[in-house]
Short mmCIF file of C-alpha atoms in Angstrom, two decimals:
data_model
loop_
_atom_site.label_atom_id
_atom_site.label_comp_id
_atom_site.label_asym_id
_atom_site.label_seq_id
_atom_site.Cartn_x
_atom_site.Cartn_y
_atom_site.Cartn_z
CA MET A 13 -4.50 -22.16 -1.13
CA ALA A 14 -4.35 -20.47 -3.98
CA ALA A 15 -6.49 -17.88 -3.97
CA LYS A 16 -9.99 -18.01 -6.59
CA SER A 17 -11.36 -14.82 -7.82
CA LEU A 18 -15.44 -15.23 -8.74
CA GLY A 19 -17.26 -12.71 -11.55
CA VAL A 20 -20.65 -10.82 -9.84
CA GLY A 21 -22.91 -9.06 -9.79
CA VAL A 22 -25.29 -7.26 -12.56
CA SER A 23 -25.57 -2.97 -13.13
CA LEU A 24 -28.79 -2.34 -11.51
CA SER A 25 -29.40 -0.03 -14.47
CA HIS A 26 -32.27 -1.67 -15.76
CA LEU A 27 -33.96 -1.64 -12.17
CA VAL A 28 -34.79 2.41 -13.10
CA GLY A 29 -36.45 1.99 -16.66
CA SER A 30 -33.48 2.15 -18.73
CA LYS A 31 -34.44 0.74 -22.64
CA SER A 32 -31.10 -0.70 -22.25
CA PRO A 33 -29.45 -4.84 -21.25
CA PRO A 34 -27.84 -4.65 -18.26
CA ARG A 35 -24.15 -4.30 -18.30
CA LEU A 36 -22.15 -6.88 -16.55
CA ARG A 37 -20.16 -5.47 -14.16
CA VAL A 38 -16.77 -8.26 -12.33
CA LEU A 39 -15.65 -7.82 -9.22
CA SER A 40 -12.56 -9.34 -7.94
CA ILE A 41 -13.08 -11.22 -4.53
CA ARG A 42 -9.68 -12.71 -3.12
CA CYS A 43 -11.40 -16.44 -1.72
CA PHE A 44 -8.81 -18.13 0.87
CA ALA A 45 -11.67 -20.91 1.73
CA LYS A 46 -13.66 -23.85 1.22
CA ASN A 47 -16.71 -24.58 2.70
CA GLY A 48 -15.91 -22.20 5.21
CA GLU A 49 -12.94 -23.77 6.86
CA ARG A 50 -9.36 -21.48 7.65
CA PRO A 51 -6.79 -22.16 4.73
CA TRP A 52 -4.42 -21.79 7.88
CA LYS A 53 -3.72 -23.99 10.17
CA THR A 54 -5.53 -22.93 13.57
CA SER A 55 -5.46 -24.70 17.08
CA ASP A 56 -7.14 -23.45 20.82
CA ALA A 57 -5.33 -21.50 22.57
CA ARG A 58 -5.81 -19.64 25.86
CA LEU A 59 -5.69 -15.88 27.42
CA VAL A 60 -4.81 -16.18 30.96
CA LEU A 61 -4.95 -12.96 32.77
CA GLU A 62 -3.37 -12.17 36.18
CA ASP A 63 -6.98 -11.66 37.73
CA GLY A 64 -7.71 -15.58 37.41
CA SER A 65 -9.61 -14.97 34.10
CA ILE A 66 -9.36 -17.79 31.79
CA TRP A 67 -10.15 -17.05 28.38
CA LYS A 68 -10.32 -19.54 25.42
CA ALA A 69 -9.93 -19.11 21.55
CA LYS A 70 -8.76 -20.15 18.90
CA SER A 71 -5.27 -19.32 17.44
CA PHE A 72 -4.04 -18.10 13.87
CA GLY A 73 -0.28 -16.55 13.21
CA ALA A 74 2.08 -17.91 16.19
CA SER A 75 2.37 -20.89 17.81
CA GLY A 76 3.52 -20.89 21.45
CA THR A 77 2.85 -19.00 24.50
CA GLN A 78 3.43 -15.30 25.07
CA VAL A 79 3.60 -12.87 27.73
CA GLY A 80 1.95 -9.52 27.81
CA GLU A 81 0.42 -6.44 29.31
CA VAL A 82 -2.78 -6.15 27.54
CA VAL A 83 -4.00 -3.20 25.97
CA PHE A 84 -7.83 -2.37 24.12
CA ASN A 85 -7.48 -0.61 20.80
CA THR A 86 -10.43 1.59 18.89
CA SER A 87 -9.18 1.99 15.91
CA LEU A 88 -11.91 0.26 12.86
CA THR A 89 -9.70 0.00 10.44
CA GLY A 90 -5.35 0.31 9.76
CA TYR A 91 -4.34 -3.13 11.85
CA GLN A 92 -1.84 -3.59 9.71
CA GLU A 93 -0.64 -0.01 10.74
CA ILE A 94 -1.19 -0.99 14.25
CA LEU A 95 0.89 -4.52 14.45
CA THR A 96 3.76 -2.63 12.83
CA ASP A 97 3.51 0.60 15.66
CA PRO A 98 6.77 0.07 17.55
CA SER A 99 4.86 1.49 20.13
CA TYR A 100 3.09 -1.92 21.21
CA ALA A 101 6.35 -3.27 21.51
CA GLY A 102 5.42 -5.90 25.15
CA GLN A 103 1.75 -5.36 24.47
CA PHE A 104 -1.11 -7.13 23.20
CA VAL A 105 -3.27 -5.39 20.77
CA LEU A 106 -7.39 -6.09 21.28
CA MET A 107 -9.28 -5.07 18.56
CA THR A 108 -12.56 -3.81 19.62
CA ASN A 109 -13.81 -3.60 16.09
CA PRO A 110 -14.95 -7.05 15.64
CA HIS A 111 -14.52 -8.34 11.81
CA ILE A 112 -11.18 -8.21 11.15
CA GLY A 113 -8.94 -10.10 7.94
CA ASN A 114 -10.89 -8.58 5.07
CA THR A 115 -8.46 -6.38 3.66
CA GLY A 116 -5.35 -8.80 4.05
CA VAL A 117 -2.54 -6.94 4.30
CA ASN A 118 -0.09 -5.37 1.75
CA PHE A 119 3.72 -4.29 1.80
CA ASP A 120 3.07 -0.27 1.36
CA ASP A 121 0.93 0.34 4.84
CA GLU A 122 3.87 -1.30 7.02
CA GLU A 123 4.78 1.72 9.57
CA SER A 124 7.86 -0.15 10.57
CA ARG A 125 10.46 -2.84 9.26
CA LYS A 126 8.76 -5.53 11.30
CA CYS A 127 5.94 -6.13 13.97
CA PHE A 128 6.80 -5.39 17.92
CA LEU A 129 3.71 -5.97 19.92
CA ALA A 130 3.91 -9.35 21.39
CA GLY A 131 -0.27 -10.59 20.18
CA LEU A 132 -2.93 -9.69 18.63
CA VAL A 133 -6.64 -10.53 20.13
CA ILE A 134 -9.54 -10.17 18.02
CA ARG A 135 -12.77 -11.50 17.88
CA SER A 136 -13.75 -12.43 15.07
CA LEU A 137 -11.81 -13.28 11.75
CA SER A 138 -12.28 -12.87 7.78
CA ILE A 139 -11.73 -16.06 5.87
CA SER A 140 -11.83 -13.64 2.94
CA THR A 141 -9.63 -10.57 1.95
CA SER A 142 -12.15 -7.62 -0.76
CA SER A 143 -9.54 -5.05 -1.78
CA TRP A 144 -7.37 -4.30 -4.37
CA ARG A 145 -4.48 -4.32 -2.45
CA CYS A 146 -4.14 -7.51 -1.37
CA VAL A 147 -0.50 -9.74 -1.19
CA GLU A 148 -1.79 -11.86 1.88
CA THR A 149 -4.53 -13.03 4.55
CA LEU A 150 -3.19 -11.48 8.34
CA GLY A 151 -2.93 -14.88 9.08
CA ASP A 152 0.63 -16.46 6.82
CA TYR A 153 1.29 -12.83 7.81
CA LEU A 154 1.42 -12.75 11.40
CA SER A 155 2.46 -16.54 11.07
CA GLU A 156 5.96 -15.23 8.57
CA ARG A 157 6.29 -12.81 11.61
CA ASN A 158 6.32 -15.62 14.01
CA ILE A 159 3.36 -13.55 15.62
CA MET A 160 0.66 -14.91 17.70
CA GLY A 161 -3.34 -14.54 17.25
CA ILE A 162 -6.02 -15.45 18.69
CA TYR A 163 -10.25 -15.00 17.25
CA ASP A 164 -13.17 -16.59 18.81
CA VAL A 165 -12.93 -14.16 22.21
CA ASP A 166 -15.53 -12.08 23.55
CA THR A 167 -13.04 -9.63 22.76
CA ARG A 168 -16.30 -6.96 23.83
CA ALA A 169 -15.96 -8.56 27.49
CA ILE A 170 -12.28 -8.76 28.35
CA THR A 171 -12.57 -4.14 26.99
CA ARG A 172 -15.34 -3.70 30.01
CA ARG A 173 -13.07 -5.31 32.48
CA LEU A 174 -9.80 -3.37 31.30
CA ARG A 175 -11.86 -0.33 31.43
CA GLN A 176 -13.47 -1.16 35.28
CA ASP A 177 -10.08 -2.74 35.78
CA GLY A 178 -6.72 -1.47 34.26
CA SER A 179 -4.70 -2.47 31.58
CA LEU A 180 -3.58 -5.88 32.76
CA ILE A 181 -0.57 -8.98 32.07
CA GLY A 182 -1.81 -11.77 30.34
CA VAL A 183 0.07 -15.09 29.08
CA LEU A 184 -1.19 -16.83 25.37
CA SER A 185 -0.44 -19.80 24.29
CA THR A 186 -1.33 -22.64 22.24
CA ASP A 187 0.54 -25.26 24.40
CA ASN A 188 -2.11 -27.60 25.81
CA SER A 189 1.06 -29.01 28.21
CA ILE A 190 1.18 -25.72 30.25
CA THR A 191 -1.25 -25.59 32.77
CA ASP A 192 -3.48 -22.64 33.43
CA GLU A 193 -2.15 -22.02 37.19
CA GLU A 194 0.93 -22.45 35.42
CA LEU A 195 0.31 -19.80 32.69
CA LEU A 196 -1.32 -17.73 35.39
CA LYS A 197 2.15 -17.69 37.61
CA MET A 198 3.88 -16.61 34.16
CA SER A 199 1.07 -13.76 34.02
CA ARG A 200 1.56 -12.04 37.65
CA SER A 201 4.97 -12.91 37.64
CA TRP A 202 5.69 -10.03 34.06
CA ASP A 203 5.20 -6.72 34.50
CA ILE A 204 6.16 -4.06 31.91
CA VAL A 205 6.67 -1.24 34.48
CA GLY A 206 10.11 -0.17 34.74
CA ILE A 207 11.72 -1.36 31.35
CA ASP A 208 13.68 0.26 28.35
CA LEU A 209 11.80 -1.11 25.62
CA ILE A 210 12.80 1.54 23.29
CA SER A 211 16.75 0.53 23.33
CA GLY A 212 14.34 -2.77 21.67
CA VAL A 213 13.42 -1.22 19.56
CA SER A 214 15.48 1.67 18.10
CA CYS A 215 17.97 1.96 14.77
CA GLN A 216 21.00 1.07 15.36
CA THR A 217 22.77 2.76 12.78
CA VAL A 218 22.70 6.36 11.93
CA HIS A 219 20.80 7.14 7.94
CA GLU A 220 19.23 9.10 5.58
CA TRP A 221 15.95 9.43 5.06
CA VAL A 222 13.94 10.28 1.69
CA ASP A 223 10.57 9.16 1.20
CA LYS A 224 7.76 11.40 0.95
CA THR A 225 4.34 10.66 1.34
CA LYS A 226 3.38 9.26 -2.45
CA TYR A 227 1.30 12.21 -4.41
CA GLU A 228 -1.94 10.19 -4.42
CA TRP A 229 -2.12 9.13 -0.79
CA ASP A 230 -1.07 13.35 0.19
CA PHE A 231 -4.06 15.04 1.45
CA SER A 232 -1.96 18.61 1.88
CA SER A 233 -0.28 21.29 1.13
CA ARG A 234 4.37 20.43 0.52
CA GLY A 235 6.88 22.82 1.76
CA SER A 236 7.85 26.39 0.79
CA GLY A 237 10.87 24.71 -0.95
CA GLU A 238 12.88 25.74 2.53
CA THR A 239 15.01 22.92 3.75
CA PHE A 240 15.43 22.01 7.19
CA HIS A 241 17.66 19.50 8.77
CA VAL A 242 15.80 17.89 10.96
CA VAL A 243 17.81 15.54 13.41
CA ALA A 244 15.25 12.73 13.91
CA TYR A 245 15.87 10.56 17.99
CA ASP A 246 14.79 6.58 16.67
CA PHE A 247 12.92 5.30 20.02
CA GLY A 248 10.57 3.76 17.60
CA ILE A 249 9.91 6.71 14.58
CA LYS A 250 6.66 5.14 12.46
CA HIS A 251 7.46 5.81 8.05
CA ASN A 252 4.98 8.27 8.23
CA ILE A 253 6.57 10.51 10.89
CA LEU A 254 8.82 10.78 8.56
CA LYS A 255 6.93 10.39 5.51
CA ARG A 256 5.15 14.03 6.48
CA LEU A 257 8.90 15.59 7.36
CA ALA A 258 10.12 15.00 4.25
CA SER A 259 6.48 16.11 2.29
CA TYR A 260 7.44 19.86 4.42
CA GLY A 261 10.88 20.14 3.33
CA CYS A 262 12.77 18.68 5.93
CA LYS A 263 16.14 16.59 4.71
CA ILE A 264 16.06 14.02 7.99
CA THR A 265 18.91 12.43 9.93
CA VAL A 266 17.43 9.38 11.58
CA VAL A 267 19.76 8.62 14.80
CA PRO A 268 19.50 5.96 17.30
CA SER A 269 17.88 6.17 20.43
CA THR A 270 21.09 6.05 22.95
CA TRP A 271 22.46 8.63 20.19
CA PRO A 272 24.70 11.45 22.25
CA ALA A 273 23.89 14.70 22.42
CA THR A 274 26.99 16.90 21.66
CA GLU A 275 27.20 14.48 18.03
CA THR A 276 23.39 16.27 17.30
CA LEU A 277 24.52 19.00 18.10
CA LYS A 278 27.79 18.93 15.76
CA MET A 279 25.30 18.04 12.86
CA ASN A 280 24.19 21.58 14.09
CA PRO A 281 20.48 20.37 12.37
CA ASP A 282 17.08 23.14 12.09
CA GLY A 283 15.43 21.03 14.72
CA VAL A 284 15.61 17.94 16.88
CA LEU A 285 12.56 15.40 16.83
CA PHE A 286 11.95 12.82 19.56
CA SER A 287 10.15 10.33 18.59
CA ASN A 288 7.12 7.91 19.77
CA GLY A 289 7.91 4.67 21.04
CA PRO A 290 6.65 1.71 23.54
CA GLY A 291 6.55 1.71 27.28
CA ASP A 292 7.72 3.17 31.06
CA PRO A 293 9.80 7.08 30.60
CA SER A 294 11.32 6.64 33.77
CA ALA A 295 12.35 3.68 32.55
CA VAL A 296 14.79 5.58 30.05
CA PRO A 297 16.45 7.98 32.40
CA TYR A 298 19.33 8.29 28.97
CA ALA A 299 17.04 9.79 26.87
CA VAL A 300 16.09 11.84 28.96
CA GLU A 301 19.41 13.78 29.73
CA THR A 302 19.47 13.59 26.07
CA VAL A 303 16.77 15.75 26.08
CA LYS A 304 17.99 17.93 28.32
CA GLU A 305 21.30 18.68 26.27
CA ILE A 306 19.36 19.58 23.38
CA LEU A 307 16.19 22.28 25.38
CA GLY A 308 16.41 25.74 24.13
CA LYS A 309 19.65 24.91 21.74
CA VAL A 310 17.23 23.97 18.93
CA PRO A 311 14.10 23.88 18.75
CA VAL A 312 12.51 20.43 19.32
CA PHE A 313 9.14 17.95 18.65
CA GLY A 314 8.35 15.11 20.80
CA ILE A 315 5.85 13.35 19.87
CA CYS A 316 4.01 10.52 22.26
CA MET A 317 7.18 8.36 23.96
CA GLY A 318 9.21 12.70 22.77
CA HIS A 319 6.15 14.82 24.87
CA GLN A 320 6.83 12.26 27.63
CA LEU A 321 10.25 12.86 27.86
CA LEU A 322 9.74 16.27 27.06
CA GLY A 323 8.30 17.31 29.83
CA GLN A 324 10.57 15.18 32.49
CA ALA A 325 14.05 16.87 31.21
CA LEU A 326 11.46 20.05 32.07
CA GLY A 327 10.98 18.92 35.04
CA GLY A 328 7.28 17.85 35.36
CA LYS A 329 6.33 14.48 35.54
CA THR A 330 4.81 11.10 34.20
CA PHE A 331 2.39 8.67 35.86
CA LYS A 332 0.52 5.22 34.15
CA MET A 333 -2.37 5.51 33.04
CA LYS A 334 -5.61 3.55 33.62
CA PHE A 335 -6.00 1.68 30.69
CA GLY A 336 -4.58 4.27 28.96
CA HIS A 337 -5.35 5.18 25.17
CA HIS A 338 -5.30 3.39 21.62
CA GLY A 339 -6.83 4.21 18.28
CA GLY A 340 -7.46 6.73 15.55
CA ASN A 341 -10.89 8.17 17.47
CA HIS A 342 -9.46 10.71 20.15
CA PRO A 343 -11.39 13.99 20.27
CA VAL A 344 -8.80 16.99 21.28
CA ARG A 345 -9.02 19.81 21.94
CA ASN A 346 -6.19 22.87 20.76
CA LEU A 347 -6.45 25.51 22.95
CA ARG A 348 -4.91 27.48 21.08
CA THR A 349 -7.21 27.74 18.46
CA GLY A 350 -10.88 26.02 20.24
CA HIS A 351 -10.75 23.73 17.70
CA VAL A 352 -11.68 19.69 18.18
CA GLU A 353 -9.72 17.49 16.26
CA ILE A 354 -10.21 13.62 16.16
CA SER A 355 -6.84 12.39 16.77
CA ALA A 356 -4.74 8.44 16.33
CA GLN A 357 -3.81 7.79 20.13
CA ASN A 358 -1.08 5.04 21.59
CA HIS A 359 0.38 5.65 24.38
CA ASN A 360 -0.80 4.28 28.55
CA TYR A 361 2.18 7.19 29.82
CA ALA A 362 1.19 10.96 30.22
CA VAL A 363 2.56 13.91 31.56
CA ASP A 364 0.80 15.60 34.98
CA PRO A 365 1.28 19.49 33.74
CA ALA A 366 0.82 20.19 37.79
CA THR A 367 4.48 19.64 37.61
CA LEU A 368 5.67 22.05 35.14
CA PRO A 369 7.74 24.99 35.85
CA GLU A 370 6.52 28.46 34.47
CA GLY A 371 6.13 29.10 30.92
CA VAL A 372 5.17 25.67 29.74
CA GLU A 373 2.05 26.14 28.67
CA VAL A 374 -0.20 23.17 27.86
CA THR A 375 -1.66 23.74 23.91
CA HIS A 376 -4.02 20.78 23.86
CA VAL A 377 -5.94 18.75 26.26
CA ASN A 378 -7.90 14.70 25.78
CA LEU A 379 -11.86 15.50 25.66
CA ASN A 380 -12.13 11.48 26.86
CA ASP A 381 -10.15 12.42 30.80
CA GLY A 382 -8.65 15.48 30.15
CA SER A 383 -5.53 14.74 30.14
CA CYS A 384 -2.57 16.92 28.60
CA ALA A 385 -2.03 15.94 25.21
CA GLY A 386 -0.17 18.91 24.58
CA LEU A 387 2.66 20.75 25.20
CA ALA A 388 5.18 24.25 24.90
CA PHE A 389 7.31 26.66 26.39
CA PRO A 390 7.63 29.65 23.89
CA ALA A 391 10.76 30.71 25.26
CA GLN A 392 12.93 27.28 24.89
CA ARG A 393 11.30 26.64 21.17
CA ILE A 394 9.85 23.66 21.57
CA MET A 395 6.35 21.95 20.91
CA SER A 396 5.06 18.58 21.86
CA LEU A 397 2.23 16.24 20.92
CA GLN A 398 0.76 13.29 22.96
CA TYR A 399 -0.72 11.66 20.17
CA HIS A 400 -0.03 10.81 16.35
CA PRO A 401 0.07 14.12 14.38
CA GLU A 402 0.74 11.51 11.52
CA ALA A 403 -2.37 10.10 11.41
CA SER A 404 -1.46 6.61 10.64
CA PRO A 405 -4.15 4.68 10.68
CA GLY A 406 -6.58 7.54 11.50
CA PRO A 407 -7.80 11.31 10.95
CA HIS A 408 -6.07 14.41 9.66
CA ASP A 409 -6.71 16.29 11.67
CA SER A 410 -3.35 17.55 13.43
CA ASP A 411 -0.93 16.72 10.56
CA TYR A 412 -0.27 21.09 10.48
CA ALA A 413 1.84 20.07 13.89
CA PHE A 414 4.48 19.20 11.33
CA ARG A 415 4.12 22.49 9.73
CA GLU A 416 4.56 24.65 13.17
CA PHE A 417 7.52 22.86 13.21
CA THR A 418 8.87 23.79 10.38
CA GLU A 419 7.79 27.83 10.87
CA LEU A 420 9.90 26.83 13.90
CA MET A 421 13.06 26.51 12.44
CA LYS A 422 11.84 28.76 9.88
CA LYS A 423 11.43 31.52 12.34
CA GLN A 424 15.50 30.21 14.52
CA LYS A 425 17.17 30.13 11.11
CA THR A 426 16.28 34.01 10.14
CA LYS A 427 17.09 34.77 13.54
CA LYS A 428 20.70 33.46 13.27
CA PHE A 429 20.79 35.47 9.81
CA GLU A 430 20.20 38.59 11.56
CA PRO A 431 21.97 40.91 11.05
CA LYS A 432 22.93 42.45 14.84
CA LEU A 433 22.67 45.99 15.19
CA SER A 434 26.00 47.86 16.97
CA THR A 435 25.14 49.26 20.96
CA VAL A 436 28.19 52.02 19.96
CA PRO A 437 27.70 54.93 19.37
CA ASP A 438 29.52 56.66 15.90
CA ALA A 439 32.37 58.33 17.66
#
């Protein structure tokens, strides 16, 4: 159904004593429904959780049957960035904000080449959009990408259940021929723990990244003009991480998750980035070995999954959290400065700081539960964050981390070219 524009509103200037005639202001609203009817096809759907609970809903997006781990996200906005975050592979994302879809979607907010999540669970689906950037409705967007979505479900009740019992495996289905018992059996026969999800979201070939944050969206100072060559391991990397690095003066080579460390070191990079990604870090021992081979040779920066892999490579252990951190409003304390940052987070695993060797410093702590949110190992020029400093979606409080990484590379680069003093006495 084609969108329809409506002229709306009269200026309020005549209500505050102005003698001039009222001025007409036109607000363009894109309408995608008539008489409350949905313009996309809907049908009955069910979400069956492994605890035996059955949730009736309406479907939008793709039809079928899909299994995944259910997690809740507390972000108020930015659902398109969430949909295209590869770290959600294998998961159903339940949005705690009840009203979703009112800004539609656009092609500038994509965080990767496709949607990797298993499905979207929301309370109320908007029947119209009111953003000037909108090019498509959320329902059409999901249908075209074969992603399931359900609405008219009690997301608050499900969230409370997840907080009480922890993340649960669930099955979404629009197929009435499958019984509830069969769906329950499916949910109890699948597990996300121990599965290598990184290989399914990583790029397959080496390529260069050149795009920077667009000028109108840039919120921080650019790089000093000095160029640093960074090799970025794609474990499910988000575009805005690459854009922020490029904006800080980095020339970026993106490599697949299985790229050998020896080949990386042959490139003679100024630094290496280990990116975010989905799933269990213990399920990708090849990635841990790669990190081990690079540590101490060049400055490194780990984000989210990269942070967890660094923790394991340093000899520490990771563990699965009860329900993880997912949202754009998590408070983190920077222990070096004492400042509190509001951060964007998306992870189900954390590093146990008690298992880390001497010399490794915990730099950031999540204030909701005290979990480790950042590490540093100055002796080996290592820094990492458990959350997303590129903030897509989310606040910009932690963007300084990219500057700190460039400063780390600058110090190492300067050290390489420092003249060596002779220890041989003059004759």
